Amino acid sequence: MWLHFEMKTDLHFSSDFTEEAEKAFRKAIEDSALLFMKGVPKGVNPDEVGHIEGDPHIEGNRVELEFASGPYTRVHDALFRFRKQVPPVLGKFRMGLREIGISRYTVTMTGSFPEGFKVPELPFIRNAEFSGDSLVMDLEVSAADLENRIPDRLVRLIEEKIEAATYGGKGEHWELIFESGPKPRFSEKDPTAGMIDQGWIKHAPARGQWIFGPPAVQLFRAFETIVMEEIVRPLGFSEMIFPKMIPWEVWMRSGHAKGVYPEIYYICTPKTRDPAYWEDVADYFKVTGEVWIDEIRKRIDGPVGGMCYAQCPPFWPFVQGETLANDCLPIRVFDRSGTSHRYESGGIHGIERVDEFHRIEILWLGTAEQTVELAEQLHHAYHRVFEDILELEWRSARVTPWFMAQEGMVGGEVACGCGSHIGTTDYEAYLPYNESWLEFQNVSINGDKYPKGFNVKIQSGTDCWSGCSGIGLERWTAAFLAQKGLERENWPERVAGLTGEPDSLFKFL
Amino acid sequence: MWLHFEMKTDLHFSSDFTEEAEKAFRKAIEDSALLFMKGVPKGVNPDEVGHIEGDPHIEGNRVELEFASGPYTRVHDALFRFRKQVPPVLGKFRMGLREIGISRYTVTMTGSFPEGFKVPELPFIRNAEFSGDSLVMDLEVSAADLENRIPDRLVRLIEEKIEAATYGGKGEHWELIFESGPKPRFSEKDPTAGMIDQGWIKHAPARGQWIFGPPAVQLFRAFETIVMEEIVRPLGFSEMIFPKMIPWEVWMRSGHAKGVYPEIYYICTPKTRDPAYWEDVADYFKVTGEVWIDEIRKRIDGPVGGMCYAQCPPFWPFVQGETLANDCLPIRVFDRSGTSHRYESGGIHGIERVDEFHRIEILWLGTAEQTVELAEQLHHAYHRVFEDILELEWRSARVTPWFMAQEGMVGGEVACGCGSHIGTTDYEAYLPYNESWLEFQNVSINGDKYPKGFNVKIQSGTDCWSGCSGIGLERWTAAFLAQKGLERENWPERVAGLTGEPDSLFKFL
């Protein structure tokens, strides 16, 4: 991709130029060519390097300067390098640079664009012209935007979109690792329908949401006990409690702010907790029996974030900005303190696909070796649980890393470009009733993604890596009951022992 | 309070009045006086009963009718009673009533208004004039609004506001029941500060939110075990899982929609989960590093409800519309599946006052006798736990029922008017570090409030009552550590045994 930048700036100084000051300033402009060459690889065509074009227009306390560049010392970098020259050159005339206006900024990208390429619509793109192999963008940016590297990030975004469109067709990566082979099956029925019939669960008023009666919770807690006794305790994990209301700050660092928007349950806060401010909203309900949603909408701030989506990001502020002692690694923790929420597609689904779900989240961090080693230990432990304790028909596969999917990135190995250890392994169970495989469990090695995002370091100076593994209790239940049915006598001994007799508390007439 | 209603209606019929039809219709109007007297107590002044005033204006297929009333057979009731007479009277002329327009509706309330009384501001109050002892409201209402009894509920609302203003000065009801007397104290310090110092907890990025490290969770789980072993299991409670995203539908039935608005964390949903719809929002973050909140705001629906506030309302749809068999009562359940969230006042608070907290919610329902009896059993169990196991300095008190507070109702016995058993008992613990008492626990008998709201009946036909009790783990921890300090050697034996040695997992340089 060929890149070209042009920028017109309007510099305001603290006082008018004297003749001598103007002379010194023009000299500085001439000298700037050398300044802009710093760090540029040898052999690069000087046209591709940032430079000041034409004769600057100086009048009173204002200067109009035009910059142009290819990919090297881009116009905004050239501007900020030049700005550093102002105090040494104009200081002796008691002149300072007060303000930088950007009156024009264009980026031209020329090269191979995939079919159907669409120019992003963003507020600082004032105008864009795309002609098949060339994209010219006229940007509306301030000096602060340039310091925030908006143009560079915009160029990177467009390159990513081109990559995505080019490789996107490959779809999700999926590579079988292990297949358990057949196991005794005791059901051909949809377990959700069965649980509803038996009164174990009932659909709650909101979408994708269930109320779990005692027999369903007996099964959840049996699975939880197995996870504690077979996985969490033997592998040395300690319990923590991670927050469940997730502010943007967390998702900005975890990377979820890159793409999770379609599935968030957003959270807004009251503009004030003064009861007088809300009195008429309460009165409206008292008089009409309806909630005054339109009016509430005007009286809330935000969204300030969302409900827990991925369970591990809100752990990270606990270690944010810290350096961990070598001898406390690997850190092994887990959280089971609340719900996760995803805005799933509508329609009728069973408990295998819900908007509100319950998950035990396992998280570890340490050196790359420690992180990979612990993932291996987890795989062995899960293998034993699914084979010997739950006696499931299951398989495992390497898939597109979850964090790439959640950041709206492309699937497939090519786009991943990650080390051979980084990635997600899904565990899938066979559902006889619809002859499909259900992803009911995963283990991920996330590399240095989170430690980088939250600025976590290790004493030894080596890279900090982390991993996580989510155990979805609805998914375990859906997989288990689909294969074993609702009759406890057909359940593997350990599960049947832990649940006990189903607790038939409610009798409805 | 003297009440007077006036209403002008515009009735549209399916065809024009013939002379005969008009005659029959005028006759029906004359006969209506008798119709409107039905159900009115003897001795009431006829002026106070709904009637049709003046001569009706009949032209083509339209009739203008004016109604007036005092508190008996109010104008809208008179209208609907009269409407029932139309088919028998006009049917033979093949005329039907097609539409009812309300061109004017005024309510006058005359009597003693408290100082500072403010007229509610609601969209259907077109104009209101208040002159100290008389309030005249000109309403903009449709026939559907009248069927929804908007004027009656508006009058009731104003009467409630007058009551509230009259009795509001009395403040919260508080009546001591029991006081434990002094217990060994091992701390004079703020436990939150202590836990931060020891690395047990860390403030999370959102307001009133903490991340709990392993030693804090050890204490939470020790308390949870005590609750299970001493209260939940001996008293026969079964575990359920209640939803944690609460749609308006639940709060409309539970009564929370009457007043909980200032403290809700509101939830909004994406207008669509089509990734293309959200692409530019994701792009914006990728380019600016900021979340595009203003744009997200335009692309979300709702609010559709809020995060869990009181923990028991979302249980009720499990039994909504059902009749419970006598022999399954009392139903005893509990939930510990997630977080509760309240928008608390800002500023610096410890874990005793948080926006996000963890609670074991206990809930029971049955006959009034069963409900009261179970509350007694709970009080005994809590008494034993606080006295003998936690060895706390505590007291209990009857207070304004929590549901009245949460519905924005007045405190105090007078306004309550509830039976002697209905109400809330708070448990409070002494905090030596600031010489105050902390409410750390409650037990409530809610009467038939929830069964009525969710339409739950008992086989025997007797009233269904319910109770609930929230065990806040942050509050228990704050109370316990404030009195016993962070040194495990000073903790009562059972607690120290259940927690074990503090798990010092993290070592920061």
JSON list of N, CA and C in Angstrom, two decimals, chain B residues 218-233 336 360 473 494 498:
[
{"chain": "B", "resi": 218, "resn": "GLN", "atom": "N", "xyz": [-11.84, -15.92, 51.59]},
{"chain": "B", "resi": 218, "resn": "GLN", "atom": "CA", "xyz": [-11.84, -16.95, 52.64]},
{"chain": "B", "resi": 218, "resn": "GLN", "atom": "C", "xyz": [-12.85, -16.60, 53.73]},
{"chain": "B", "resi": 219, "resn": "LEU", "atom": "N", "xyz": [-12.89, -15.32, 54.08]},
{"chain": "B", "resi": 219, "resn": "LEU", "atom": "CA", "xyz": [-13.82, -14.88, 55.11]},
{"chain": "B", "resi": 219, "resn": "LEU", "atom": "C", "xyz": [-15.27, -14.95, 54.60]},
{"chain": "B", "resi": 220, "resn": "PHE", "atom": "N", "xyz": [-15.49, -14.48, 53.38]},
{"chain": "B", "resi": 220, "resn": "PHE", "atom": "CA", "xyz": [-16.83, -14.57, 52.77]},
{"chain": "B", "resi": 220, "resn": "PHE", "atom": "C", "xyz": [-17.32, -16.02, 52.80]},
{"chain": "B", "resi": 221, "resn": "ARG", "atom": "N", "xyz": [-16.44, -16.94, 52.38]},
{"chain": "B", "resi": 221, "resn": "ARG", "atom": "CA", "xyz": [-16.86, -18.34, 52.28]},
{"chain": "B", "resi": 221, "resn": "ARG", "atom": "C", "xyz": [-17.04, -18.97, 53.66]},
{"chain": "B", "resi": 222, "resn": "ALA", "atom": "N", "xyz": [-16.27, -18.51, 54.63]},
{"chain": "B", "resi": 222, "resn": "ALA", "atom": "CA", "xyz": [-16.48, -18.99, 56.00]},
{"chain": "B", "resi": 222, "resn": "ALA", "atom": "C", "xyz": [-17.87, -18.58, 56.48]},
{"chain": "B", "resi": 223, "resn": "PHE", "atom": "N", "xyz": [-18.23, -17.33, 56.23]},
{"chain": "B", "resi": 223, "resn": "PHE", "atom": "CA", "xyz": [-19.57, -16.86, 56.62]},
{"chain": "B", "resi": 223, "resn": "PHE", "atom": "C", "xyz": [-20.64, -17.65, 55.86]},
{"chain": "B", "resi": 224, "resn": "GLU", "atom": "N", "xyz": [-20.38, -17.88, 54.58]},
{"chain": "B", "resi": 224, "resn": "GLU", "atom": "CA", "xyz": [-21.36, -18.62, 53.78]},
{"chain": "B", "resi": 224, "resn": "GLU", "atom": "C", "xyz": [-21.55, -20.03, 54.35]},
{"chain": "B", "resi": 225, "resn": "THR", "atom": "N", "xyz": [-20.45, -20.66, 54.73]},
{"chain": "B", "resi": 225, "resn": "THR", "atom": "CA", "xyz": [-20.54, -22.01, 55.31]},
{"chain": "B", "resi": 225, "resn": "THR", "atom": "C", "xyz": [-21.35, -21.98, 56.60]},
{"chain": "B", "resi": 226, "resn": "ILE", "atom": "N", "xyz": [-21.11, -20.97, 57.44]},
{"chain": "B", "resi": 226, "resn": "ILE", "atom": "CA", "xyz": [-21.88, -20.84, 58.68]},
{"chain": "B", "resi": 226, "resn": "ILE", "atom": "C", "xyz": [-23.37, -20.68, 58.37]},
{"chain": "B", "resi": 227, "resn": "VAL", "atom": "N", "xyz": [-23.66, -19.85, 57.38]},
{"chain": "B", "resi": 227, "resn": "VAL", "atom": "CA", "xyz": [-25.07, -19.65, 57.00]},
{"chain": "B", "resi": 227, "resn": "VAL", "atom": "C", "xyz": [-25.68, -20.97, 56.53]},
{"chain": "B", "resi": 228, "resn": "MET", "atom": "N", "xyz": [-24.92, -21.73, 55.72]},
{"chain": "B", "resi": 228, "resn": "MET", "atom": "CA", "xyz": [-25.44, -23.01, 55.23]},
{"chain": "B", "resi": 228, "resn": "MET", "atom": "C", "xyz": [-25.66, -23.98, 56.39]},
{"chain": "B", "resi": 229, "resn": "GLU", "atom": "N", "xyz": [-24.66, -24.10, 57.26]},
{"chain": "B", "resi": 229, "resn": "GLU", "atom": "CA", "xyz": [-24.71, -25.15, 58.30]},
{"chain": "B", "resi": 229, "resn": "GLU", "atom": "C", "xyz": [-25.63, -24.79, 59.46]},
{"chain": "B", "resi": 230, "resn": "GLU", "atom": "N", "xyz": [-25.76, -23.51, 59.76]},
{"chain": "B", "resi": 230, "resn": "GLU", "atom": "CA", "xyz": [-26.53, -23.12, 60.95]},
{"chain": "B", "resi": 230, "resn": "GLU", "atom": "C", "xyz": [-27.92, -22.61, 60.62]},
{"chain": "B", "resi": 231, "resn": "ILE", "atom": "N", "xyz": [-28.14, -22.17, 59.41]},
{"chain": "B", "resi": 231, "resn": "ILE", "atom": "CA", "xyz": [-29.41, -21.52, 59.10]},
{"chain": "B", "resi": 231, "resn": "ILE", "atom": "C", "xyz": [-30.12, -22.22, 57.94]},
{"chain": "B", "resi": 232, "resn": "VAL", "atom": "N", "xyz": [-29.48, -22.24, 56.79]},
{"chain": "B", "resi": 232, "resn": "VAL", "atom": "CA", "xyz": [-30.14, -22.72, 55.57]},
{"chain": "B", "resi": 232, "resn": "VAL", "atom": "C", "xyz": [-30.50, -24.20, 55.66]},
{"chain": "B", "resi": 233, "resn": "ARG", "atom": "N", "xyz": [-29.53, -25.05, 56.00]},
{"chain": "B", "resi": 233, "resn": "ARG", "atom": "CA", "xyz": [-29.83, -26.49, 56.02]},
{"chain": "B", "resi": 233, "resn": "ARG", "atom": "C", "xyz": [-30.72, -26.89, 57.19]},
{"chain": "B", "resi": 336, "resn": "ARG", "atom": "N", "xyz": [-27.79, -17.55, 45.92]},
{"chain": "B", "resi": 336, "resn": "ARG", "atom": "CA", "xyz": [-26.48, -16.91, 46.18]},
{"chain": "B", "resi": 336, "resn": "ARG", "atom": "C", "xyz": [-25.71, -16.86, 44.87]},
{"chain": "B", "resi": 360, "resn": "ILE", "atom": "N", "xyz": [-26.56, -13.45, 50.24]},
{"chain": "B", "resi": 360, "resn": "ILE", "atom": "CA", "xyz": [-27.32, -14.70, 50.22]},
{"chain": "B", "resi": 360, "resn": "ILE", "atom": "C", "xyz": [-28.75, -14.29, 50.56]},
{"chain": "B", "resi": 473, "resn": "LEU", "atom": "N", "xyz": [-22.74, -10.22, 52.48]},
{"chain": "B", "resi": 473, "resn": "LEU", "atom": "CA", "xyz": [-21.41, -10.69, 52.90]},
{"chain": "B", "resi": 473, "resn": "LEU", "atom": "C", "xyz": [-20.44, -9.54, 53.16]},
{"chain": "B", "resi": 494, "resn": "ARG", "atom": "N", "xyz": [-14.57, -20.93, 65.48]},
{"chain": "B", "resi": 494, "resn": "ARG", "atom": "CA", "xyz": [-15.22, -21.50, 64.29]},
{"chain": "B", "resi": 494, "resn": "ARG", "atom": "C", "xyz": [-14.85, -20.73, 63.04]},
{"chain": "B", "resi": 498, "resn": "LEU", "atom": "N", "xyz": [-12.67, -22.12, 59.86]},
{"chain": "B", "resi": 498, "resn": "LEU", "atom": "CA", "xyz": [-13.22, -22.18, 58.50]},
{"chain": "B", "resi": 498, "resn": "LEU", "atom": "C", "xyz": [-12.38, -21.40, 57.49]}
]
